Amino acid sequence: MVQLSDRARGVSIAAAGVLCVTPDAVLLRWAQTQGANTASILFWKFFFVFWFTCAWVFYVEKKSAPPEGVVKSLYERIKTGPKHFWAAVGLQISLDVLFSLAFLIIAAARVMIWYSLNVLWSAILGCALLGDVLPRRTIVTCIFALGCIAMVFGPELATKKGREGSPWGDLAAIYVGVAVAVYLIIVRHAARERPRVPITFATTVGALAAFVLVSLSTLVTGDCIVPKVSSPGLFYLCMALDGFAIAGIFVAFSIAPRYITGAEVSLCSLLETVLGPLWVFLIYNEKPGPFTLAGGLLLIGALFVHELLAAREAVQRRERERQGTEASLRAMEGIIGDAKSPDSTLGASSAPSDGTGDGALSDLPSEKTVSVAADTSDSVFSVAANSV
């Protein structure tokens, strides 16, 4: 089995979650075209997110075989860091509701532009709150990636359709970008200070609360959560797929920040802006424009170069560590060999002495030799002393 480094594991988990969520916008759009109202879409989406995340959490928890049972184990783990857990739950509820609402209120291009700023927020918050020191390659890639996102969605924003929608949709999308960054910070801080907190379970509780809130909202709006669509079976299948997609990225973003910085997780999330238009093309045969293709290819290229440089730095670091270890072992072997040398032992025993002890003192190891041996290990010092 291939052993991945912590960084490789974190990047792989984040990328897998992003790949899983890429069909989200297309699935929501399809549900709208079938005549489903906003309340029914959100309710069934979060209903399936709840069950998929719940299944994952119970599978992982049961795999560890806690003697007190899964529910009791989760409760005890929550008690180790309740602030982290409930903060994550609150953010999950707001992200669940507002991100989907933003897509339903304003153009997807505007949502993704605001959402992509989570790269910037993650970098700033990580440095300010957790003391992250971002490599130069990560800083440059973040700036370049934001430029690529502007290239992808800028032309659409200039059209009349791109400018349509309520400003509340923009505020929701801006909040989502900030909330994602804060969520990543909470996950990373919990991994450092409260590693037993079940952050992934927070996604389950958040999804449960989200579809309960949607249900209660229908009492005010009068909307029906059972949609009147031409193909009910396809609608529920669509919502199940969307629930699985959202559950995938929620679980991934609850695990990946344990291994990499929030800025790097956010960089991985930008892949959605490239792969999302691909789903639109496959389902609706809407060909992406030249700016979308150019920006997407540049973004993928930037992320590839970023990971290539990171991999090269990791190889160089391991090589330096190996050389340092070999040098230390050679120095150790040399000191031990000198201490056990027969010539030095004979010389010490046959040294002439006039009774004053000068000869014996002259044959003692120098202060430098004793210091080196003592710094190397106590046992080496003992061997050197006994050989005199």
GROMACS .gro file of C-alpha atoms in nm:
model
  388
    1MET     CA    1   0.000   0.000   0.000
    2VAL     CA    2   0.137   0.342  -0.096
    3GLN     CA    3   0.218   0.561   0.204
    4LEU     CA    4   0.123   0.922   0.137
    5SER     CA    5   0.275   1.217   0.316
    6ASP     CA    6   0.043   1.433   0.525
    7ARG     CA    7   0.038   1.701   0.258
    8ALA     CA    8  -0.033   1.457  -0.023
    9ARG     CA    9  -0.312   1.303   0.181
   10GLY     CA   10  -0.469   1.644   0.251
   11VAL     CA   11  -0.454   1.754  -0.113
   12SER     CA   12  -0.598   1.422  -0.232
   13ILE     CA   13  -0.891   1.440   0.011
   14ALA     CA   14  -0.970   1.803  -0.077
   15ALA     CA   15  -0.949   1.736  -0.451
   16ALA     CA   16  -1.175   1.431  -0.420
   17GLY     CA   17  -1.435   1.636  -0.235
   18VAL     CA   18  -1.425   1.911  -0.497
   19LEU     CA   19  -1.462   1.661  -0.781
   20CYS     CA   20  -1.762   1.516  -0.601
   21VAL     CA   21  -1.943   1.852  -0.572
   22THR     CA   22  -1.888   1.981  -0.926
   23PRO     CA   23  -2.234   1.870  -1.056
   24ASP     CA   24  -2.415   2.069  -0.783
   25ALA     CA   25  -2.509   2.376  -0.991
   26VAL     CA   26  -2.628   2.164  -1.285
   27LEU     CA   27  -2.844   1.945  -1.061
   28LEU     CA   28  -3.006   2.249  -0.898
   29ARG     CA   29  -3.068   2.402  -1.240
   30TRP     CA   30  -3.229   2.082  -1.367
   31ALA     CA   31  -3.459   2.067  -1.065
   32GLN     CA   32  -3.570   2.424  -1.131
   33THR     CA   33  -3.647   2.351  -1.494
   34GLN     CA   34  -3.876   2.069  -1.382
   35GLY     CA   35  -4.093   2.320  -1.196
   36ALA     CA   36  -3.978   2.242  -0.841
   37ASN     CA   37  -3.996   2.536  -0.601
   38THR     CA   38  -3.706   2.657  -0.386
   39ALA     CA   39  -3.841   2.507  -0.062
   40SER     CA   40  -3.879   2.157  -0.207
   41ILE     CA   41  -3.532   2.168  -0.364
   42LEU     CA   42  -3.363   2.275  -0.041
   43PHE     CA   43  -3.561   2.036   0.178
   44TRP     CA   44  -3.486   1.724  -0.020
   45LYS     CA   45  -3.127   1.826  -0.085
   46PHE     CA   46  -3.053   1.863   0.285
   47PHE     CA   47  -3.256   1.554   0.364
   48PHE     CA   48  -3.017   1.344   0.155
   49VAL     CA   49  -2.709   1.533   0.277
   50PHE     CA   50  -2.812   1.439   0.632
   51TRP     CA   51  -2.846   1.069   0.557
   52PHE     CA   52  -2.527   1.043   0.353
   53THR     CA   53  -2.313   1.223   0.612
   54CYS     CA   54  -2.485   1.030   0.892
   55ALA     CA   55  -2.398   0.701   0.722
   56TRP     CA   56  -2.035   0.809   0.684
   57VAL     CA   57  -2.000   0.920   1.047
   58PHE     CA   58  -2.154   0.602   1.187
   59TYR     CA   59  -1.942   0.386   0.956
   60VAL     CA   60  -1.620   0.552   1.067
   61GLU     CA   61  -1.721   0.558   1.433
   62LYS     CA   62  -1.832   0.196   1.435
   63LYS     CA   63  -1.509   0.095   1.263
   64SER     CA   64  -1.317   0.206   1.572
   65ALA     CA   65  -1.549  -0.023   1.777
   66PRO     CA   66  -1.605   0.200   2.082
   67PRO     CA   67  -1.707  -0.017   2.381
   68GLU     CA   68  -1.965   0.238   2.496
   69GLY     CA   69  -2.144   0.241   2.160
   70VAL     CA   70  -2.146   0.486   1.869
   71VAL     CA   71  -2.390   0.741   2.011
   72LYS     CA   72  -2.222   0.750   2.353
   73SER     CA   73  -1.880   0.776   2.187
   74LEU     CA   74  -1.990   1.073   1.976
   75TYR     CA   75  -2.136   1.243   2.283
   76GLU     CA   76  -1.815   1.197   2.482
   77ARG     CA   77  -1.606   1.326   2.193
   78ILE     CA   78  -1.824   1.635   2.155
   79LYS     CA   79  -1.764   1.711   2.525
   80THR     CA   80  -1.388   1.735   2.459
   81GLY     CA   81  -1.441   2.049   2.249
   82PRO     CA   82  -1.800   2.177   2.252
   83LYS     CA   83  -1.704   2.525   2.129
   84HIS     CA   84  -1.537   2.388   1.817
   85PHE     CA   85  -1.823   2.147   1.750
   86TRP     CA   86  -2.113   2.390   1.785
   87ALA     CA   87  -1.929   2.663   1.596
   88ALA     CA   88  -1.884   2.417   1.310
   89VAL     CA   89  -2.253   2.322   1.331
   90GLY     CA   90  -2.362   2.686   1.310
   91LEU     CA   91  -2.143   2.749   1.008
   92GLN     CA   92  -2.268   2.433   0.840
   93ILE     CA   93  -2.632   2.539   0.880
   94SER     CA   94  -2.568   2.881   0.729
   95LEU     CA   95  -2.354   2.739   0.448
   96ASP     CA   96  -2.613   2.475   0.364
   97VAL     CA   97  -2.892   2.726   0.327
   98LEU     CA   98  -2.723   3.039   0.189
   99PHE     CA   99  -2.500   2.875  -0.072
  100SER     CA  100  -2.796   2.702  -0.236
  101LEU     CA  101  -3.011   3.013  -0.207
  102ALA     CA  102  -2.743   3.223  -0.374
  103PHE     CA  103  -2.744   2.992  -0.678
  104LEU     CA  104  -3.122   3.017  -0.697
  105ILE     CA  105  -3.132   3.399  -0.661
  106ILE     CA  106  -2.846   3.532  -0.874
  107ALA     CA  107  -2.636   3.414  -1.167
  108ALA     CA  108  -2.396   3.129  -1.095
  109ALA     CA  109  -2.106   3.344  -1.220
  110ARG     CA  110  -2.162   3.601  -0.946
  111VAL     CA  111  -2.189   3.329  -0.682
  112MET     CA  112  -1.861   3.171  -0.787
  113ILE     CA  113  -1.679   3.504  -0.805
  114TRP     CA  114  -1.769   3.586  -0.445
  115TYR     CA  115  -1.720   3.229  -0.329
  116SER     CA  116  -1.371   3.208  -0.481
  117LEU     CA  117  -1.256   3.486  -0.248
  118ASN     CA  118  -1.244   3.224   0.029
  119VAL     CA  119  -0.889   3.164  -0.095
  120LEU     CA  120  -0.798   3.515   0.018
  121TRP     CA  121  -0.991   3.492   0.346
  122SER     CA  122  -0.836   3.153   0.428
  123ALA     CA  123  -0.484   3.284   0.373
  124ILE     CA  124  -0.541   3.596   0.584
  125LEU     CA  125  -0.716   3.417   0.871
  126GLY     CA  126  -0.467   3.132   0.871
  127CYS     CA  127  -0.174   3.371   0.905
  128ALA     CA  128  -0.347   3.593   1.164
  129LEU     CA  129  -0.507   3.328   1.386
  130LEU     CA  130  -0.301   3.012   1.343
  131GLY     CA  131   0.038   3.156   1.253
  132ASP     CA  132   0.049   2.987   0.912
  133VAL     CA  133   0.359   3.070   0.712
  134LEU     CA  134   0.261   3.036   0.349
  135PRO     CA  135   0.535   2.949   0.097
  136ARG     CA  136   0.592   3.203  -0.176
  137ARG     CA  137   0.459   2.958  -0.435
  138THR     CA  138   0.125   2.939  -0.249
  139ILE     CA  139   0.091   3.318  -0.225
  140VAL     CA  140   0.168   3.364  -0.595
  141THR     CA  141  -0.070   3.083  -0.691
  142CYS     CA  142  -0.353   3.234  -0.484
  143ILE     CA  143  -0.319   3.570  -0.656
  144PHE     CA  144  -0.289   3.413  -1.000
  145ALA     CA  145  -0.589   3.185  -0.934
  146LEU     CA  146  -0.813   3.481  -0.845
  147GLY     CA  147  -0.715   3.638  -1.177
  148CYS     CA  148  -0.812   3.317  -1.356
  149ILE     CA  149  -1.153   3.318  -1.184
  150ALA     CA  150  -1.209   3.677  -1.294
  151MET     CA  151  -1.124   3.574  -1.650
  152VAL     CA  152  -1.372   3.284  -1.638
  153PHE     CA  153  -1.671   3.475  -1.501
  154GLY     CA  154  -1.594   3.835  -1.593
  155PRO     CA  155  -1.751   3.829  -1.941
  156GLU     CA  156  -2.074   3.677  -1.809
  157LEU     CA  157  -2.097   3.939  -1.537
  158ALA     CA  158  -2.084   4.208  -1.806
  159THR     CA  159  -2.403   4.077  -1.967
  160LYS     CA  160  -2.754   4.173  -1.868
  161LYS     CA  161  -2.827   3.824  -1.739
  162GLY     CA  162  -2.516   3.832  -1.524
  163ARG     CA  163  -2.630   4.157  -1.360
  164GLU     CA  164  -2.980   4.030  -1.284
  165GLY     CA  165  -3.081   3.922  -0.936
  166SER     CA  166  -3.120   4.056  -0.587
  167PRO     CA  167  -2.827   4.208  -0.395
  168TRP     CA  168  -2.924   3.968  -0.116
  169GLY     CA  169  -2.786   3.692  -0.336
  170ASP     CA  170  -2.453   3.873  -0.354
  171LEU     CA  171  -2.445   3.916   0.023
  172ALA     CA  172  -2.522   3.547   0.069
  173ALA     CA  173  -2.241   3.448  -0.167
  174ILE     CA  174  -1.993   3.683   0.005
  175TYR     CA  175  -2.089   3.539   0.342
  176VAL     CA  176  -2.042   3.185   0.212
  177GLY     CA  177  -1.686   3.263   0.103
  178VAL     CA  178  -1.598   3.406   0.445
  179ALA     CA  179  -1.781   3.126   0.630
  180VAL     CA  180  -1.591   2.856   0.440
  181ALA     CA  181  -1.261   3.017   0.541
  182VAL     CA  182  -1.370   3.037   0.907
  183TYR     CA  183  -1.486   2.675   0.896
  184LEU     CA  184  -1.145   2.562   0.769
  185ILE     CA  185  -0.977   2.756   1.049
  186ILE     CA  186  -1.200   2.587   1.309
  187VAL     CA  187  -1.124   2.243   1.167
  188ARG     CA  188  -0.749   2.307   1.174
  189HIS     CA  189  -0.756   2.453   1.525
  190ALA     CA  190  -0.962   2.159   1.649
  191ALA     CA  191  -0.713   1.916   1.495
  192ARG     CA  192  -0.435   2.086   1.694
  193GLU     CA  193  -0.605   2.154   2.026
  194ARG     CA  194  -0.905   1.917   2.041
  195PRO     CA  195  -0.826   1.626   1.806
  196ARG     CA  196  -1.108   1.405   1.938
  197VAL     CA  197  -1.386   1.648   1.844
  198PRO     CA  198  -1.604   1.482   1.573
  199ILE     CA  199  -1.607   1.773   1.328
  200THR     CA  200  -1.746   1.555   1.051
  201PHE     CA  201  -2.048   1.484   1.268
  202ALA     CA  202  -2.109   1.861   1.272
  203THR     CA  203  -2.195   1.837   0.902
  204THR     CA  204  -2.463   1.581   0.987
  205VAL     CA  205  -2.616   1.797   1.259
  206GLY     CA  206  -2.596   2.102   1.034
  207ALA     CA  207  -2.780   1.926   0.751
  208LEU     CA  208  -3.048   1.803   0.993
  209ALA     CA  209  -3.101   2.153   1.127
  210ALA     CA  210  -3.107   2.295   0.772
  211PHE     CA  211  -3.390   2.080   0.644
  212VAL     CA  212  -3.585   2.130   0.968
  213LEU     CA  213  -3.552   2.508   0.920
  214VAL     CA  214  -3.668   2.479   0.559
  215SER     CA  215  -3.969   2.277   0.677
  216LEU     CA  216  -4.060   2.542   0.932
  217SER     CA  217  -4.019   2.819   0.674
  218THR     CA  218  -4.291   2.662   0.460
  219LEU     CA  219  -4.539   2.735   0.739
  220VAL     CA  220  -4.479   3.105   0.667
  221THR     CA  221  -4.431   3.100   0.290
  222GLY     CA  222  -4.698   2.840   0.216
  223ASP     CA  223  -4.465   2.650  -0.018
  224CYS     CA  224  -4.500   2.275  -0.053
  225ILE     CA  225  -4.201   2.048   0.007
  226VAL     CA  226  -4.354   1.781  -0.217
  227PRO     CA  227  -4.286   1.915  -0.567
  228LYS     CA  228  -4.539   1.895  -0.849
  229VAL     CA  229  -4.310   1.785  -1.127
  230SER     CA  230  -4.364   1.576  -1.438
  231SER     CA  231  -4.111   1.310  -1.331
  232PRO     CA  232  -4.110   1.270  -0.950
  233GLY     CA  233  -3.873   0.974  -0.965
  234LEU     CA  234  -3.612   1.169  -1.159
  235PHE     CA  235  -3.651   1.464  -0.924
  236TYR     CA  236  -3.577   1.255  -0.614
  237LEU     CA  237  -3.287   1.085  -0.791
  238CYS     CA  238  -3.150   1.429  -0.882
  239MET     CA  239  -3.179   1.545  -0.521
  240ALA     CA  240  -3.017   1.226  -0.395
  241LEU     CA  241  -2.722   1.280  -0.630
  242ASP     CA  242  -2.693   1.642  -0.520
  243GLY     CA  243  -2.710   1.537  -0.156
  244PHE     CA  244  -2.430   1.290  -0.215
  245ALA     CA  245  -2.223   1.559  -0.390
  246ILE     CA  246  -2.264   1.807  -0.104
  247ALA     CA  247  -2.200   1.541   0.159
  248GLY     CA  248  -1.878   1.451  -0.020
  249ILE     CA  249  -1.730   1.798  -0.006
  250PHE     CA  250  -1.848   1.855   0.353
  251VAL     CA  251  -1.676   1.539   0.470
  252ALA     CA  252  -1.362   1.618   0.269
  253PHE     CA  253  -1.341   1.972   0.405
  254SER     CA  254  -1.378   1.835   0.757
  255ILE     CA  255  -1.072   1.612   0.712
  256ALA     CA  256  -0.832   1.782   0.465
  257PRO     CA  257  -0.749   2.088   0.684
  258ARG     CA  258  -0.590   1.854   0.937
  259TYR     CA  259  -0.308   1.799   0.688
  260ILE     CA  260  -0.278   2.118   0.480
  261THR     CA  261  -0.344   2.489   0.530
  262GLY     CA  262  -0.682   2.648   0.471
  263ALA     CA  263  -0.539   2.841   0.175
  264GLU     CA  264  -0.436   2.516   0.005
  265VAL     CA  265  -0.778   2.361   0.065
  266SER     CA  266  -0.938   2.671  -0.086
  267LEU     CA  267  -0.710   2.649  -0.390
  268CYS     CA  268  -0.834   2.295  -0.448
  269SER     CA  269  -1.194   2.419  -0.423
  270LEU     CA  270  -1.139   2.647  -0.724
  271LEU     CA  271  -1.135   2.340  -0.946
  272GLU     CA  272  -1.514   2.350  -0.920
  273THR     CA  273  -1.519   2.668  -1.128
  274VAL     CA  274  -1.345   2.484  -1.410
  275LEU     CA  275  -1.532   2.155  -1.397
  276GLY     CA  276  -1.874   2.311  -1.336
  277PRO     CA  277  -1.901   2.449  -1.694
  278LEU     CA  278  -1.799   2.105  -1.820
  279TRP     CA  279  -2.112   1.955  -1.661
  280VAL     CA  280  -2.323   2.230  -1.818
  281PHE     CA  281  -2.178   2.143  -2.156
  282LEU     CA  282  -2.243   1.771  -2.108
  283ILE     CA  283  -2.603   1.815  -1.989
  284TYR     CA  284  -2.723   2.124  -2.179
  285ASN     CA  285  -2.472   2.130  -2.464
  286GLU     CA  286  -2.377   2.489  -2.376
  287LYS     CA  287  -2.026   2.535  -2.505
  288PRO     CA  288  -1.796   2.730  -2.272
  289GLY     CA  289  -1.667   3.058  -2.409
  290PRO     CA  290  -1.304   3.130  -2.493
  291PHE     CA  291  -1.247   3.317  -2.166
  292THR     CA  292  -1.385   3.023  -1.969
  293LEU     CA  293  -1.156   2.782  -2.149
  294ALA     CA  294  -0.851   3.007  -2.118
  295GLY     CA  295  -0.910   3.088  -1.751
  296GLY     CA  296  -0.982   2.725  -1.668
  297LEU     CA  297  -0.670   2.594  -1.840
  298LEU     CA  298  -0.454   2.860  -1.675
  299LEU     CA  299  -0.601   2.774  -1.336
  300ILE     CA  300  -0.538   2.403  -1.380
  301GLY     CA  301  -0.185   2.480  -1.499
  302ALA     CA  302  -0.119   2.703  -1.196
  303LEU     CA  303  -0.241   2.437  -0.954
  304PHE     CA  304  -0.032   2.173  -1.131
  305VAL     CA  305   0.284   2.386  -1.110
  306HIS     CA  306   0.208   2.462  -0.745
  307GLU     CA  307   0.187   2.093  -0.658
  308LEU     CA  308   0.492   2.012  -0.871
  309LEU     CA  309   0.701   2.267  -0.681
  310ALA     CA  310   0.568   2.136  -0.351
  311ALA     CA  311   0.662   1.780  -0.444
  312ARG     CA  312   1.012   1.889  -0.548
  313GLU     CA  313   1.060   2.075  -0.220
  314ALA     CA  314   0.950   1.765  -0.029
  315VAL     CA  315   1.204   1.548  -0.216
  316GLN     CA  316   1.483   1.799  -0.150
  317ARG     CA  317   1.390   1.819   0.218
  318ARG     CA  318   1.397   1.441   0.256
  319GLU     CA  319   1.736   1.428   0.080
  320ARG     CA  320   1.880   1.689   0.318
  321GLU     CA  321   1.745   1.495   0.615
  322ARG     CA  322   1.897   1.171   0.482
  323GLN     CA  323   2.236   1.334   0.429
  324GLY     CA  324   2.228   1.485   0.776
  325THR     CA  325   2.144   1.150   0.932
  326GLU     CA  326   2.426   0.977   0.744
  327ALA     CA  327   2.675   1.244   0.850
  328SER     CA  328   2.574   1.206   1.214
  329LEU     CA  329   2.612   0.826   1.197
  330ARG     CA  330   2.957   0.856   1.040
  331ALA     CA  331   3.068   1.097   1.311
  332MET     CA  332   2.937   0.863   1.580
  333GLU     CA  333   3.114   0.562   1.431
  334GLY     CA  334   3.440   0.757   1.408
  335ILE     CA  335   3.432   0.859   1.775
  336ILE     CA  336   3.348   0.509   1.894
  337GLY     CA  337   3.623   0.361   1.673
  338ASP     CA  338   3.885   0.603   1.813
  339ALA     CA  339   3.778   0.527   2.169
  340LYS     CA  340   3.818   0.149   2.119
  341SER     CA  341   4.150   0.167   1.925
  342PRO     CA  342   4.423  -0.072   2.067
  343ASP     CA  343   4.702   0.174   1.989
  344SER     CA  344   4.553   0.442   2.208
  345THR     CA  345   4.509   0.191   2.492
  346LEU     CA  346   4.870   0.071   2.478
  347GLY     CA  347   5.000   0.422   2.459
  348ALA     CA  348   4.813   0.516   2.770
  349SER     CA  349   4.934   0.213   2.973
  350SER     CA  350   5.306   0.247   2.875
  351ALA     CA  351   5.337   0.619   2.926
  352PRO     CA  352   5.634   0.704   3.154
  353SER     CA  353   5.559   0.863   3.489
  354ASP     CA  354   5.789   1.025   3.744
  355GLY     CA  355   5.540   0.981   4.025
  356THR     CA  356   5.396   1.325   3.997
  357GLY     CA  357   5.119   1.212   3.760
  358ASP     CA  358   5.233   1.436   3.473
  359GLY     CA  359   5.268   1.145   3.237
  360ALA     CA  360   4.922   1.017   3.318
  361LEU     CA  361   4.771   1.360   3.274
  362SER     CA  362   4.946   1.408   2.942
  363ASP     CA  363   4.783   1.093   2.808
  364LEU     CA  364   4.430   1.194   2.902
  365PRO     CA  365   4.203   1.290   2.612
  366SER     CA  366   4.195   1.657   2.537
  367GLU     CA  367   3.903   1.873   2.654
  368LYS     CA  368   3.785   1.891   2.293
  369THR     CA  369   3.775   1.508   2.264
  370VAL     CA  370   3.585   1.466   2.590
  371SER     CA  371   3.343   1.741   2.489
  372VAL     CA  372   3.270   1.581   2.152
  373ALA     CA  373   3.223   1.240   2.309
  374ALA     CA  374   2.995   1.380   2.580
  375ASP     CA  375   2.787   1.568   2.325
  376THR     CA  376   2.753   1.255   2.117
  377SER     CA  377   2.626   1.027   2.392
  378ASP     CA  378   2.693   0.939   2.757
  379SER     CA  379   2.790   0.588   2.659
  380VAL     CA  380   3.062   0.708   2.423
  381PHE     CA  381   3.206   0.930   2.697
  382SER     CA  382   3.216   0.632   2.928
  383VAL     CA  383   3.405   0.422   2.672
  384ALA     CA  384   3.656   0.701   2.612
  385ALA     CA  385   3.718   0.745   2.986
  386ASN     CA  386   3.763   0.372   3.049
  387SER     CA  387   4.016   0.341   2.769
  388VAL     CA  388   4.260   0.582   2.945
   0.00000   0.00000   0.00000
